[in-house]
Amino acid sequence: MVLDGKELSGQVKTQIKNDVKTYMIKPCLAVIQIGDDPASNVYIKAKEKACNEVGIYFKHIKYADDVKEKEVINKIVELNNDEYVNGILLQLPIPEKYNTERIINYIARNKDVDGLTDINVGKLINNKKCLVSCTPQGIMELLNHYNIELEGKNVVIVGRSNLVGKPLISLFLNRNATVTICHSKTKDLQNHTTQADILVVAVGKKHFITEDMVKDDAVVIDVGINREDGNLYGDVDFDNVKKKASHITPVPGGVGPMTVAMLLKNVNECYKKMNTSK
Ligand code: NAP
């Protein structure tokens, strides 16, 4: 069965749009960009389009790649203090000369819609309510929607990025799954992946996971987005793996749309919190 992220993300967006219609003042997402990374430009456009669809105001702050770190931090502080801004996101990656972690940690924890500040990461580890990174949250939403049981399952995650792999460890652990995380230094990867009841792949290499690396009836979640000749490919060899898997996400149309929907959801949640706590 194909897990349809496009369809589910549409449902989430409709819900948010209906919420936003009832607000006197529109929620606002501020996205900070440093440099002119082509992939970032595409992702920012997609976020802007999604915000427009549901009625969230989109603020794009773009700096040249020679901006002083202090200037970016000052802007974040200004946005933190702006009562009309509900979510703040630093579009990643930023040029290497900047300290990504330091900049991110200036974002107020209640506006940190990417869930990347130390405080939100720590809360997630301790299973406390917090803002959770959008891609991992979107994956959990898909699994929940299709009633996929997690308790006691062997979950294998390939890829340990702060944005995807690491938050997933806590999200699955908090649901009583047994979690293994693999990365480029993992020995005999296939030995791990073939143990997975649920296999999540976030590597960034086209068709990296082949049929022989997947157990019969596994649930396969493909996070990868690889562009080649104008087409998008996942990290999983979809056509062959789908014959073996019980459930699988397509690329495009799986995790990608869910990520954007969870961003809108996070902005909406931040908005509601800010406007009920006054
Ligand atoms: P990343 O930061 O580049 O991390 C890639 C991970 O893959 C690293 O942990 C790396 O291990 C691991 N890896 C690389 N080669 C490997 C190998 N041969 N065997 C096992 N592990 C290997 O990537 P990311 O930001 O998580 O993104 C991963 C992919 O997902 C990309 O294609 C990205 O575009 C896509 N993505 C999609 C969405 C979405 O919404 N669908 C969101 C975010 C990312 P080391 O840690 O040892 O280097």
Short mmCIF file of C-alpha atoms and ligand atoms in Angstrom, two decimals:
data_model
loop_
_atom_site.label_atom_id
_atom_site.label_comp_id
_atom_site.label_asym_id
_atom_site.label_seq_id
_atom_site.Cartn_x
_atom_site.Cartn_y
_atom_site.Cartn_z
CA MET A 1 0.00 0.00 0.00
CA VAL A 2 1.25 3.43 -0.91
CA LEU A 3 1.13 5.96 1.93
CA ASP A 4 -0.31 9.06 0.33
CA GLY A 5 1.31 12.13 1.84
CA LYS A 6 -0.24 14.42 -0.74
CA GLU A 7 -3.76 13.44 0.23
CA LEU A 8 -3.13 13.61 3.99
CA SER A 9 -1.27 16.91 3.74
CA GLY A 10 -4.29 18.28 1.87
CA GLN A 11 -6.52 17.34 4.80
CA VAL A 12 -4.16 18.97 7.28
CA LYS A 13 -4.02 22.15 5.19
CA THR A 14 -7.81 22.34 4.93
CA GLN A 15 -8.06 22.13 8.72
CA ILE A 16 -5.50 24.94 9.14
CA LYS A 17 -7.18 27.07 6.48
CA ASN A 18 -10.49 26.74 8.33
CA ASP A 19 -8.80 27.74 11.60
CA VAL A 20 -7.09 30.75 10.01
CA LYS A 21 -10.39 31.98 8.53
CA THR A 22 -11.64 32.53 12.06
CA TYR A 23 -8.66 34.70 13.11
CA MET A 24 -8.84 38.50 13.16
CA ILE A 25 -5.12 38.78 12.45
CA LYS A 26 -3.34 36.33 10.18
CA PRO A 27 -0.55 34.13 11.57
CA CYS A 28 2.92 34.98 10.27
CA LEU A 29 5.91 32.81 9.41
CA ALA A 30 9.32 34.49 8.99
CA VAL A 31 11.92 32.61 6.97
CA ILE A 32 15.52 33.76 7.09
CA GLN A 33 17.79 32.87 4.21
CA ILE A 34 21.53 33.45 3.94
CA GLY A 35 23.02 33.17 0.46
CA ASP A 36 21.34 31.98 -2.70
CA ASP A 37 21.41 28.18 -2.55
CA PRO A 38 19.24 26.97 -5.51
CA ALA A 39 17.63 24.12 -3.54
CA SER A 40 16.83 26.55 -0.68
CA ASN A 41 15.19 28.91 -3.19
CA VAL A 42 12.93 26.06 -4.34
CA TYR A 43 12.04 25.02 -0.76
CA ILE A 44 11.32 28.62 0.27
CA LYS A 45 9.02 29.10 -2.75
CA ALA A 46 7.15 25.91 -1.76
CA LYS A 47 6.76 27.17 1.82
CA GLU A 48 5.52 30.55 0.60
CA LYS A 49 2.99 28.88 -1.71
CA ALA A 50 1.72 26.66 1.11
CA CYS A 51 1.40 29.64 3.46
CA ASN A 52 -0.56 31.54 0.81
CA GLU A 53 -2.87 28.57 0.36
CA VAL A 54 -3.95 28.54 3.99
CA GLY A 55 -3.81 32.28 4.68
CA ILE A 56 -0.57 32.47 6.68
CA TYR A 57 1.43 35.64 6.07
CA PHE A 58 4.91 34.82 4.74
CA LYS A 59 7.88 37.02 5.52
CA HIS A 60 11.06 36.25 3.61
CA ILE A 61 14.24 37.85 4.92
CA LYS A 62 17.10 37.20 2.53
CA TYR A 63 20.72 38.10 3.24
CA ALA A 64 23.74 37.97 0.95
CA ASP A 65 26.33 35.39 1.98
CA ASP A 66 28.63 38.09 3.38
CA VAL A 67 26.13 39.28 6.01
CA LYS A 68 27.55 39.61 9.52
CA GLU A 69 26.32 36.92 11.90
CA LYS A 70 25.44 39.67 14.39
CA GLU A 71 23.05 41.24 11.88
CA VAL A 72 21.20 37.94 11.46
CA ILE A 73 21.04 37.46 15.22
CA ASN A 74 19.72 41.00 15.72
CA LYS A 75 16.99 40.26 13.19
CA ILE A 76 16.06 37.06 15.03
CA VAL A 77 15.81 38.98 18.31
CA GLU A 78 13.62 41.57 16.60
CA LEU A 79 11.35 38.81 15.22
CA ASN A 80 11.26 37.12 18.64
CA ASN A 81 9.89 40.36 20.08
CA ASP A 82 7.42 41.00 17.28
CA GLU A 83 3.98 39.97 18.51
CA TYR A 84 2.76 39.57 14.93
CA VAL A 85 5.40 36.97 14.08
CA ASN A 86 4.44 33.47 15.21
CA GLY A 87 7.07 31.24 13.62
CA ILE A 88 10.74 31.77 12.75
CA LEU A 89 12.81 29.46 10.61
CA LEU A 90 16.40 29.61 9.43
CA GLN A 91 16.51 27.99 5.99
CA LEU A 92 19.26 25.36 6.00
CA PRO A 93 21.92 24.84 4.92
CA ILE A 94 23.62 28.20 5.39
CA PRO A 95 27.19 28.86 4.22
CA GLU A 96 29.73 26.93 6.30
CA LYS A 97 31.48 30.01 7.72
CA TYR A 98 28.42 30.72 9.92
CA ASN A 99 27.74 28.92 13.19
CA THR A 100 24.36 27.36 12.41
CA GLU A 101 23.80 26.04 15.91
CA ARG A 102 24.54 29.39 17.55
CA ILE A 103 22.21 31.29 15.21
CA ILE A 104 19.36 28.78 15.62
CA ASN A 105 19.55 28.96 19.39
CA TYR A 106 18.67 32.66 19.27
CA ILE A 107 15.21 31.72 17.97
CA ALA A 108 12.63 31.92 20.76
CA ARG A 109 11.59 28.41 21.72
CA ASN A 110 7.89 29.22 21.29
CA LYS A 111 8.52 30.38 17.68
CA ASP A 112 11.00 27.65 16.76
CA VAL A 113 8.81 25.99 14.10
CA ASP A 114 11.67 23.75 12.92
CA GLY A 115 12.09 22.38 16.47
CA LEU A 116 15.86 22.74 16.26
CA THR A 117 16.74 24.82 19.32
CA ASP A 118 18.49 22.95 22.12
CA ILE A 119 15.52 23.52 24.40
CA ASN A 120 13.00 21.92 22.03
CA VAL A 121 15.37 19.06 21.22
CA GLY A 122 15.87 18.44 24.96
CA LYS A 123 12.15 18.47 25.60
CA LEU A 124 11.58 15.98 22.81
CA ILE A 125 14.15 13.63 24.32
CA ASN A 126 12.37 13.93 27.68
CA ASN A 127 9.00 13.27 26.01
CA LYS A 128 7.66 16.73 26.94
CA LYS A 129 5.32 18.83 24.82
CA CYS A 130 7.40 20.91 22.40
CA LEU A 131 7.78 22.06 18.82
CA VAL A 132 8.96 19.08 16.77
CA SER A 133 10.95 19.19 13.55
CA CYS A 134 8.55 19.08 10.58
CA THR A 135 9.77 16.08 8.57
CA PRO A 136 9.87 13.65 11.54
CA GLN A 137 6.51 14.98 12.72
CA GLY A 138 5.08 14.45 9.22
CA ILE A 139 6.34 10.86 9.20
CA MET A 140 4.64 10.13 12.54
CA GLU A 141 1.43 11.73 11.31
CA LEU A 142 1.44 9.49 8.22
CA LEU A 143 2.07 6.35 10.30
CA ASN A 144 -0.72 7.34 12.69
CA HIS A 145 -3.12 8.11 9.88
CA TYR A 146 -2.64 4.65 8.38
CA ASN A 147 -2.90 3.03 11.85
CA ILE A 148 0.55 1.50 11.68
CA GLU A 149 1.40 -0.06 15.03
CA LEU A 150 4.70 1.14 16.50
CA GLU A 151 4.90 -0.42 19.94
CA GLY A 152 7.47 -3.20 20.10
CA LYS A 153 8.39 -2.79 16.44
CA ASN A 154 11.97 -2.77 15.19
CA VAL A 155 12.50 0.64 13.66
CA VAL A 156 15.67 1.21 11.67
CA ILE A 157 16.53 4.76 10.65
CA VAL A 158 19.25 5.32 8.06
CA GLY A 159 20.65 8.85 8.42
CA ARG A 160 21.37 10.76 11.64
CA SER A 161 20.85 14.41 10.70
CA ASN A 162 19.57 16.87 13.32
CA LEU A 163 16.62 17.62 11.05
CA VAL A 164 15.42 14.08 10.38
CA GLY A 165 17.19 11.07 11.91
CA LYS A 166 17.88 12.32 15.43
CA PRO A 167 14.37 13.63 16.28
CA LEU A 168 12.94 10.37 14.93
CA ILE A 169 14.88 8.38 17.54
CA SER A 170 12.92 10.09 20.32
CA LEU A 171 9.58 10.07 18.49
CA PHE A 172 9.75 6.31 17.93
CA LEU A 173 11.21 5.58 21.37
CA ASN A 174 8.41 7.60 22.98
CA ARG A 175 6.00 5.25 21.19
CA ASN A 176 7.75 2.17 22.62
CA ALA A 177 9.45 1.06 19.43
CA THR A 178 12.94 -0.47 19.47
CA VAL A 179 15.13 1.93 17.55
CA THR A 180 18.36 1.44 15.62
CA ILE A 181 20.03 4.36 13.88
CA CYS A 182 22.51 3.84 11.05
CA HIS A 183 24.90 6.24 9.34
CA SER A 184 27.88 6.29 7.00
CA LYS A 185 30.13 4.50 9.51
CA THR A 186 27.64 1.67 10.16
CA LYS A 187 29.10 -1.73 9.37
CA ASP A 188 27.02 -4.17 7.31
CA LEU A 189 24.05 -1.86 6.78
CA GLN A 190 22.00 -4.57 5.11
CA ASN A 191 22.18 -6.67 8.27
CA HIS A 192 20.37 -3.81 10.07
CA THR A 193 17.91 -2.79 7.38
CA THR A 194 16.69 -6.37 6.86
CA GLN A 195 15.73 -6.49 10.56
CA ALA A 196 13.42 -3.50 10.21
CA ASP A 197 9.67 -3.74 10.63
CA ILE A 198 9.73 -0.03 9.87
CA LEU A 199 12.58 1.34 7.77
CA VAL A 200 13.11 5.10 7.47
CA VAL A 201 15.68 6.30 4.97
CA ALA A 202 17.13 9.83 4.98
CA VAL A 203 20.48 9.59 3.22
CA GLY A 204 20.25 11.74 0.09
CA LYS A 205 21.34 9.11 -2.46
CA LYS A 206 19.05 8.04 -5.30
CA HIS A 207 17.76 4.46 -4.93
CA PHE A 208 20.23 3.74 -2.14
CA ILE A 209 17.90 1.14 -0.59
CA THR A 210 17.31 -1.82 -2.85
CA GLU A 211 14.92 -4.74 -2.58
CA ASP A 212 17.48 -7.07 -1.01
CA MET A 213 17.93 -4.62 1.91
CA VAL A 214 14.28 -4.79 2.95
CA LYS A 215 12.41 -7.41 4.95
CA ASP A 216 9.14 -8.87 3.59
CA ASP A 217 6.14 -6.78 4.66
CA ALA A 218 8.23 -3.94 6.07
CA VAL A 219 6.89 -0.39 6.24
CA VAL A 220 9.28 1.77 4.21
CA ILE A 221 9.45 5.52 4.65
CA ASP A 222 11.52 7.34 2.05
CA VAL A 223 12.66 10.82 3.07
CA GLY A 224 15.20 11.35 0.29
CA ILE A 225 14.79 14.01 -2.36
CA ASN A 226 17.27 13.59 -5.18
CA ARG A 227 17.04 15.69 -8.33
CA GLU A 228 18.24 14.23 -11.60
CA ASP A 229 17.43 15.50 -15.11
CA GLY A 230 14.56 17.54 -13.79
CA ASN A 231 12.99 14.56 -11.99
CA LEU A 232 12.73 13.75 -8.29
CA TYR A 233 13.88 10.42 -6.92
CA GLY A 234 13.80 8.98 -3.44
CA ASP A 235 16.48 7.11 -1.53
CA VAL A 236 14.50 3.91 -2.06
CA ASP A 237 14.23 1.94 -5.30
CA PHE A 238 10.45 2.35 -5.14
CA ASP A 239 9.36 0.13 -8.06
CA ASN A 240 11.18 -2.93 -6.76
CA VAL A 241 10.88 -2.35 -3.01
CA LYS A 242 7.12 -1.79 -3.19
CA LYS A 243 6.67 -5.44 -4.24
CA LYS A 244 8.08 -6.49 -0.87
CA ALA A 245 6.89 -3.75 1.47
CA SER A 246 3.49 -3.77 3.17
CA HIS A 247 3.45 0.05 3.07
CA ILE A 248 5.73 2.51 1.29
CA THR A 249 5.90 6.26 0.70
CA PRO A 250 6.40 7.53 -2.85
CA VAL A 251 8.73 10.33 -3.95
CA PRO A 252 7.30 12.76 -4.77
CA GLY A 253 4.01 12.70 -2.88
CA GLY A 254 5.02 11.03 0.38
CA VAL A 255 7.05 12.66 3.14
CA GLY A 256 7.69 15.92 1.23
CA PRO A 257 4.14 17.33 1.33
CA MET A 258 3.78 16.19 4.94
CA THR A 259 6.83 18.26 5.90
CA VAL A 260 5.28 21.43 4.50
CA ALA A 261 1.93 20.65 6.14
CA MET A 262 3.62 20.17 9.53
CA LEU A 263 5.35 23.53 9.15
CA LEU A 264 1.95 25.18 8.68
CA LYS A 265 0.64 23.19 11.63
CA ASN A 266 3.52 24.36 13.84
CA VAL A 267 2.94 28.00 12.85
CA ASN A 268 -0.77 27.62 13.61
CA GLU A 269 -0.03 26.02 17.00
CA CYS A 270 2.41 28.83 17.87
CA TYR A 271 -0.21 31.38 16.85
CA LYS A 272 -2.87 29.77 19.04
CA LYS A 273 -0.51 29.64 22.03
CA MET A 274 0.57 33.26 21.61
CA ASN A 275 -3.00 34.45 21.30
CA THR A 276 -4.48 32.51 24.20
CA SER A 277 -1.71 33.39 26.64
CA LYS A 278 -2.29 37.16 26.37
P1 NAP B 1 22.20 14.85 5.70
O1 NAP B 1 22.28 15.85 6.77
O2 NAP B 1 23.04 14.98 4.49
O3 NAP B 1 22.46 13.42 6.34
C1 NAP B 1 22.60 12.26 5.56
C2 NAP B 1 22.77 11.09 6.48
O4 NAP B 1 22.96 9.93 5.69
C3 NAP B 1 23.99 11.21 7.40
O5 NAP B 1 23.66 10.83 8.71
C4 NAP B 1 25.00 10.24 6.79
O6 NAP B 1 25.85 9.63 7.73
C5 NAP B 1 24.06 9.21 6.20
N1 NAP B 1 24.72 8.45 5.15
C6 NAP B 1 25.40 8.94 4.09
N2 NAP B 1 25.92 7.92 3.37
C7 NAP B 1 25.56 6.79 3.99
C8 NAP B 1 25.78 5.42 3.76
N3 NAP B 1 26.52 5.00 2.71
N4 NAP B 1 25.27 4.50 4.61
C9 NAP B 1 24.54 4.90 5.68
N5 NAP B 1 24.28 6.19 5.96
C10 NAP B 1 24.78 7.12 5.12
O7 NAP B 1 20.74 14.67 5.15
P2 NAP B 1 19.27 15.10 5.64
O8 NAP B 1 19.20 16.57 5.77
O9 NAP B 1 18.78 14.25 6.75
O10 NAP B 1 18.52 14.68 4.31
C11 NAP B 1 18.55 13.38 3.79
C12 NAP B 1 17.73 13.33 2.52
O11 NAP B 1 16.40 13.67 2.84
C13 NAP B 1 18.14 14.34 1.44
O12 NAP B 1 17.85 13.78 0.17
C14 NAP B 1 17.23 15.52 1.68
O13 NAP B 1 17.00 16.29 0.51
C15 NAP B 1 15.98 14.80 2.09
N6 NAP B 1 15.07 15.57 2.95
C16 NAP B 1 13.77 15.52 2.62
C17 NAP B 1 12.85 16.18 3.40
C18 NAP B 1 11.42 16.05 3.02
O14 NAP B 1 10.62 16.88 3.41
N7 NAP B 1 11.04 15.01 2.28
C19 NAP B 1 13.24 16.90 4.52
C20 NAP B 1 14.60 16.91 4.86
C21 NAP B 1 15.50 16.23 4.06
P3 NAP B 1 26.96 10.47 8.58
O15 NAP B 1 26.17 11.17 9.66
O16 NAP B 1 27.86 9.44 9.11
O17 NAP B 1 27.59 11.44 7.61
#
